[in-house]
Short mmCIF file of C-alpha atoms and ligand atoms in Angstrom, two decimals:
data_model
loop_
_atom_site.label_atom_id
_atom_site.label_comp_id
_atom_site.label_asym_id
_atom_site.label_seq_id
_atom_site.Cartn_x
_atom_site.Cartn_y
_atom_site.Cartn_z
CA MET A 1 104.60 103.52 65.39
CA LYS A 2 106.88 100.57 66.42
CA LYS A 3 109.91 101.57 68.53
CA TYR A 4 111.95 98.61 67.45
CA ARG A 5 113.11 97.12 64.14
CA THR A 6 112.91 93.54 62.97
CA PRO A 7 114.47 91.14 62.69
CA SER A 8 115.42 91.49 66.38
CA LEU A 9 117.99 89.83 68.47
CA VAL A 10 116.89 89.94 72.09
CA ILE A 11 119.53 88.96 74.69
CA ASN A 12 118.03 88.15 78.12
CA LEU A 13 120.77 88.41 80.74
CA LYS A 14 118.60 86.77 83.50
CA ASN A 15 120.52 86.55 86.66
CA TYR A 16 123.57 84.59 85.52
CA ASP A 17 126.55 85.40 87.60
CA GLU A 18 128.62 85.96 84.50
CA ILE A 19 126.79 89.32 84.09
CA TYR A 20 127.02 90.55 87.67
CA SER A 21 128.46 94.01 88.53
CA HIS A 22 129.92 95.83 85.51
CA PHE A 23 129.57 92.72 83.20
CA SER A 24 126.06 93.61 82.29
CA VAL A 25 127.37 96.96 80.87
CA ASP A 26 130.27 95.14 79.17
CA ILE A 27 128.05 92.67 77.21
CA SER A 28 125.63 95.52 76.40
CA LYS A 29 128.45 97.64 74.98
CA ILE A 30 129.60 94.64 72.93
CA SER A 31 126.06 94.30 71.71
CA GLU A 32 125.96 98.03 70.84
CA SER A 33 129.10 97.71 68.86
CA ILE A 34 127.81 94.85 66.84
CA ALA A 35 124.43 96.54 66.29
CA THR A 36 126.36 99.52 64.93
CA GLU A 37 128.63 97.29 62.71
CA THR A 38 125.76 95.19 61.31
CA ASP A 39 122.71 97.47 61.66
CA VAL A 40 120.87 94.57 63.29
CA GLU A 41 118.35 95.50 66.10
CA ILE A 42 119.89 94.11 69.25
CA ILE A 43 117.90 94.52 72.47
CA VAL A 44 119.40 93.61 75.86
CA CYS A 45 117.40 92.75 78.95
CA PRO A 46 119.52 93.24 82.12
CA PRO A 47 118.43 92.34 85.67
CA ASN A 48 116.72 95.21 87.63
CA PRO A 49 119.60 96.23 89.95
CA VAL A 50 121.78 97.25 86.93
CA LEU A 51 118.98 98.42 84.51
CA TYR A 52 119.65 102.12 84.98
CA LYS A 53 123.46 101.81 84.71
CA VAL A 54 123.12 99.85 81.46
CA VAL A 55 120.63 102.34 79.93
CA GLU A 56 123.01 105.21 80.86
CA ASN A 57 125.92 103.49 79.05
CA VAL A 58 124.49 102.30 75.73
CA SER A 59 122.25 103.61 72.93
CA ILE A 60 120.66 100.30 71.85
CA PRO A 61 117.14 99.49 73.30
CA ILE A 62 117.10 98.10 76.78
CA TYR A 63 114.16 96.21 78.22
CA ALA A 64 113.32 95.10 81.73
CA GLN A 65 112.93 91.38 82.35
CA HIS A 66 109.61 91.81 84.16
CA VAL A 67 107.11 94.44 85.27
CA ASP A 68 104.25 94.54 87.71
CA ASP A 69 100.76 96.06 87.30
CA ALA A 70 101.41 97.86 90.56
CA LYS A 71 100.48 101.43 91.47
CA ILE A 72 102.82 104.35 91.40
CA GLY A 73 103.66 105.29 94.98
CA SER A 74 103.43 102.83 97.91
CA SER A 75 104.11 99.60 96.00
CA THR A 76 107.34 98.35 97.67
CA GLY A 77 109.40 95.88 95.71
CA SER A 78 107.19 96.12 92.59
CA ILE A 79 108.60 97.14 89.20
CA VAL A 80 106.24 99.93 87.98
CA PRO A 81 106.09 100.56 84.13
CA GLU A 82 106.23 104.28 84.68
CA LEU A 83 109.61 104.02 86.50
CA ILE A 84 111.22 101.93 83.70
CA LYS A 85 109.88 104.57 81.32
CA SER A 86 111.46 107.33 83.45
CA ILE A 87 114.91 105.70 83.08
CA ASN A 88 114.56 105.46 79.32
CA CYS A 89 114.01 101.71 79.10
CA GLN A 90 112.06 101.14 75.83
CA GLY A 91 110.05 98.11 76.92
CA SER A 92 109.95 94.87 78.92
CA LEU A 93 109.57 91.19 78.80
CA ILE A 94 106.17 90.24 80.15
CA ASN A 95 105.19 86.78 81.43
CA HIS A 96 108.53 85.13 80.85
CA SER A 97 108.39 81.38 81.57
CA GLU A 98 110.56 82.14 84.66
CA LYS A 99 108.33 84.90 85.83
CA ARG A 100 104.75 83.99 84.92
CA ILE A 101 101.79 86.31 85.58
CA SER A 102 98.01 86.09 85.04
CA ILE A 103 96.31 86.83 81.77
CA ASN A 104 94.45 89.56 83.56
CA GLU A 105 97.68 91.32 84.57
CA ILE A 106 99.22 90.81 81.08
CA GLU A 107 96.07 92.58 79.63
CA LYS A 108 96.44 95.48 82.07
CA LEU A 109 100.17 95.74 81.38
CA ILE A 110 99.77 95.74 77.57
CA GLN A 111 97.28 98.62 77.88
CA ARG A 112 99.47 100.53 80.28
CA PHE A 113 102.50 99.98 77.96
CA ARG A 114 100.51 101.43 75.08
CA GLU A 115 99.68 104.56 77.01
CA LEU A 116 103.34 104.85 78.07
CA ASP A 117 104.68 104.19 74.60
CA LEU A 118 106.66 101.19 75.86
CA THR A 119 107.15 98.03 73.84
CA SER A 120 105.40 94.91 75.27
CA LEU A 121 107.25 91.67 74.53
CA VAL A 122 104.89 89.02 75.98
CA CYS A 123 106.22 85.50 76.29
CA ALA A 124 104.01 82.37 75.69
CA GLN A 125 104.69 78.73 76.37
CA SER A 126 102.05 77.08 73.93
CA ILE A 127 99.93 77.84 70.87
CA ASP A 128 96.83 78.24 73.13
CA GLU A 129 98.64 80.82 75.14
CA VAL A 130 99.90 82.50 71.92
CA GLU A 131 96.28 82.76 70.72
CA SER A 132 94.99 84.18 74.08
CA ILE A 133 97.79 86.78 74.29
CA ALA A 134 97.51 87.84 70.63
CA LYS A 135 93.85 88.85 71.31
CA LEU A 136 95.27 91.41 73.82
CA LYS A 137 97.33 93.03 71.03
CA PRO A 138 100.88 93.35 72.44
CA ASP A 139 103.55 94.56 70.24
CA ILE A 140 105.59 91.26 70.30
CA ILE A 141 104.85 87.69 71.24
CA ALA A 142 107.74 85.35 71.92
CA ILE A 143 107.03 81.59 71.79
CA GLU A 144 109.41 79.76 74.18
CA PRO A 145 108.77 76.09 74.99
CA PRO A 146 109.84 75.97 78.63
CA GLU A 147 111.36 72.43 78.42
CA LEU A 148 113.96 73.74 75.84
CA ILE A 149 114.95 76.89 77.83
CA GLY A 150 118.63 76.56 78.81
CA SER A 151 118.83 73.13 77.07
CA GLY A 152 121.16 74.04 74.24
CA ARG A 153 118.55 72.24 72.03
CA ALA A 154 117.22 74.87 69.75
CA VAL A 155 113.48 75.30 69.41
CA SER A 156 113.92 76.01 65.68
CA LYS A 157 115.46 72.50 65.22
CA VAL A 158 113.63 70.54 67.89
CA ASN A 159 110.12 71.94 67.48
CA PRO A 160 109.95 74.08 64.24
CA LYS A 161 106.17 73.62 64.03
CA ILE A 162 105.57 75.57 67.28
CA ILE A 163 107.20 78.55 65.58
CA SER A 164 105.29 78.35 62.23
CA ASP A 165 101.95 77.64 64.05
CA SER A 166 102.60 80.60 66.33
CA VAL A 167 103.13 82.83 63.29
CA ASP A 168 99.98 81.54 61.57
CA THR A 169 97.96 81.84 64.79
CA VAL A 170 99.02 85.44 65.25
CA ASN A 171 98.57 86.41 61.70
CA LEU A 172 94.95 85.23 61.80
CA ILE A 173 94.38 87.66 64.73
CA ASP A 174 96.54 90.65 63.95
CA LYS A 175 99.32 90.73 61.32
CA ASN A 176 100.91 93.78 63.12
CA ILE A 177 101.99 91.64 66.03
CA ASP A 178 105.52 90.42 65.60
CA VAL A 179 106.34 86.83 66.56
CA LEU A 180 109.71 86.01 67.96
CA CYS A 181 110.97 82.67 69.27
CA GLY A 182 113.49 81.43 71.92
CA ALA A 183 114.72 78.47 73.95
CA GLY A 184 117.84 76.45 73.36
CA ILE A 185 119.11 78.68 70.53
CA MET A 186 122.90 78.44 70.18
CA THR A 187 124.04 79.20 66.66
CA GLY A 188 123.62 81.35 63.56
CA GLU A 189 122.01 78.26 61.88
CA ASP A 190 119.44 78.05 64.68
CA VAL A 191 118.60 81.74 63.95
CA SER A 192 118.35 81.25 60.23
CA ILE A 193 115.94 78.40 60.54
CA ALA A 194 113.77 80.47 63.01
CA LEU A 195 113.62 83.32 60.43
CA GLU A 196 112.78 80.87 57.54
CA LEU A 197 109.92 79.68 59.76
CA GLY A 198 108.46 83.19 59.88
CA ALA A 199 109.81 84.45 63.18
CA LYS A 200 110.79 88.15 63.21
CA GLY A 201 113.75 87.43 65.64
CA ILE A 202 114.86 85.38 68.52
CA LEU A 203 115.38 85.59 72.32
CA ILE A 204 118.51 84.02 73.71
CA ALA A 205 120.27 83.82 77.11
CA SER A 206 122.63 80.92 78.00
CA GLY A 207 123.95 80.44 74.44
CA VAL A 208 125.44 83.98 74.71
CA ILE A 209 126.10 84.51 78.39
CA LYS A 210 127.87 81.10 78.98
CA SER A 211 130.06 81.60 75.88
CA ASN A 212 133.59 82.51 76.49
CA ASP A 213 133.65 84.98 73.66
CA TRP A 214 130.56 87.28 73.75
CA LYS A 215 131.58 89.31 70.70
CA THR A 216 132.04 86.24 68.41
CA ILE A 217 128.73 84.58 69.43
CA ILE A 218 126.67 87.76 69.19
CA LEU A 219 128.13 88.49 65.75
CA GLU A 220 127.36 84.98 64.58
CA LEU A 221 123.70 85.30 65.85
CA SER A 222 123.33 88.67 64.19
CA LYS A 223 124.62 87.65 60.61
CA PRO A 224 121.43 85.94 59.56
CA MET A 225 119.59 89.10 60.39
CA ILE A 226 121.70 91.45 58.36
CA LYS A 227 119.52 93.01 55.70
CA SER A 228 120.98 92.82 52.18
CA ASP A 229 120.75 96.14 50.20
O1 G3P B 301 114.31 84.76 77.36
C1 G3P B 301 115.02 83.85 76.53
C2 G3P B 301 115.45 82.63 77.35
O2 G3P B 301 114.41 82.24 78.10
C3 G3P B 301 115.93 81.55 76.44
O3 G3P B 301 116.93 80.92 77.32
O4 G3P B 301 119.16 79.98 77.72
O5 G3P B 301 117.54 78.72 76.24
O6 G3P B 301 118.61 80.89 75.45
P1 G3P B 301 118.12 80.08 76.61
#
């Protein structure tokens, strides 16, 4: 049973200084208010030092930005899946372009997430990687061409084929895996094109965090995802 709805808007806060201190809670509360207003699934990924505080303050799904396949107990500095589960995180990004891990560790984490009923959102940089990861049966695969991350040049406009090819590749392996896309997305139009290409949602960071009006931009990005009755 999936613990998330699609289409999904995933906002990765990364470590931008705009979201330090209480601002991670602030942007998450804004996201929650828009999720309530639009009924769109909005998922926020705060940095680890504020993860628990954000989860405690909002009711929308909160995901970690990274986890380690480390043991419970003496594993200093690692982020253990059981711990994020214990604070009511609902999942995590895995293998983000800015935090890459081996395919073996990805496989172990997907299995561990399944046992913990956590949602695995595994990132990929290429079609080959999408294919390799899809065979491991994560819940979600996000295609993100690294050269477009933070560029303001939307993957859905600059490289639409990588989105449609990712969807086709995954559907040939397991239609239950949802494909999201990210990198350079800035506007509601960028989101609309991604959905038309078959993506079940988008990941975004700088286009939201660097905006001077979080509420307006998150609402704009959500509108193409609003389900008509
Ligand atoms: O996780 C999504 C992120 O990598 C995309 O970054 O700044 O291009 O929206 P950005």
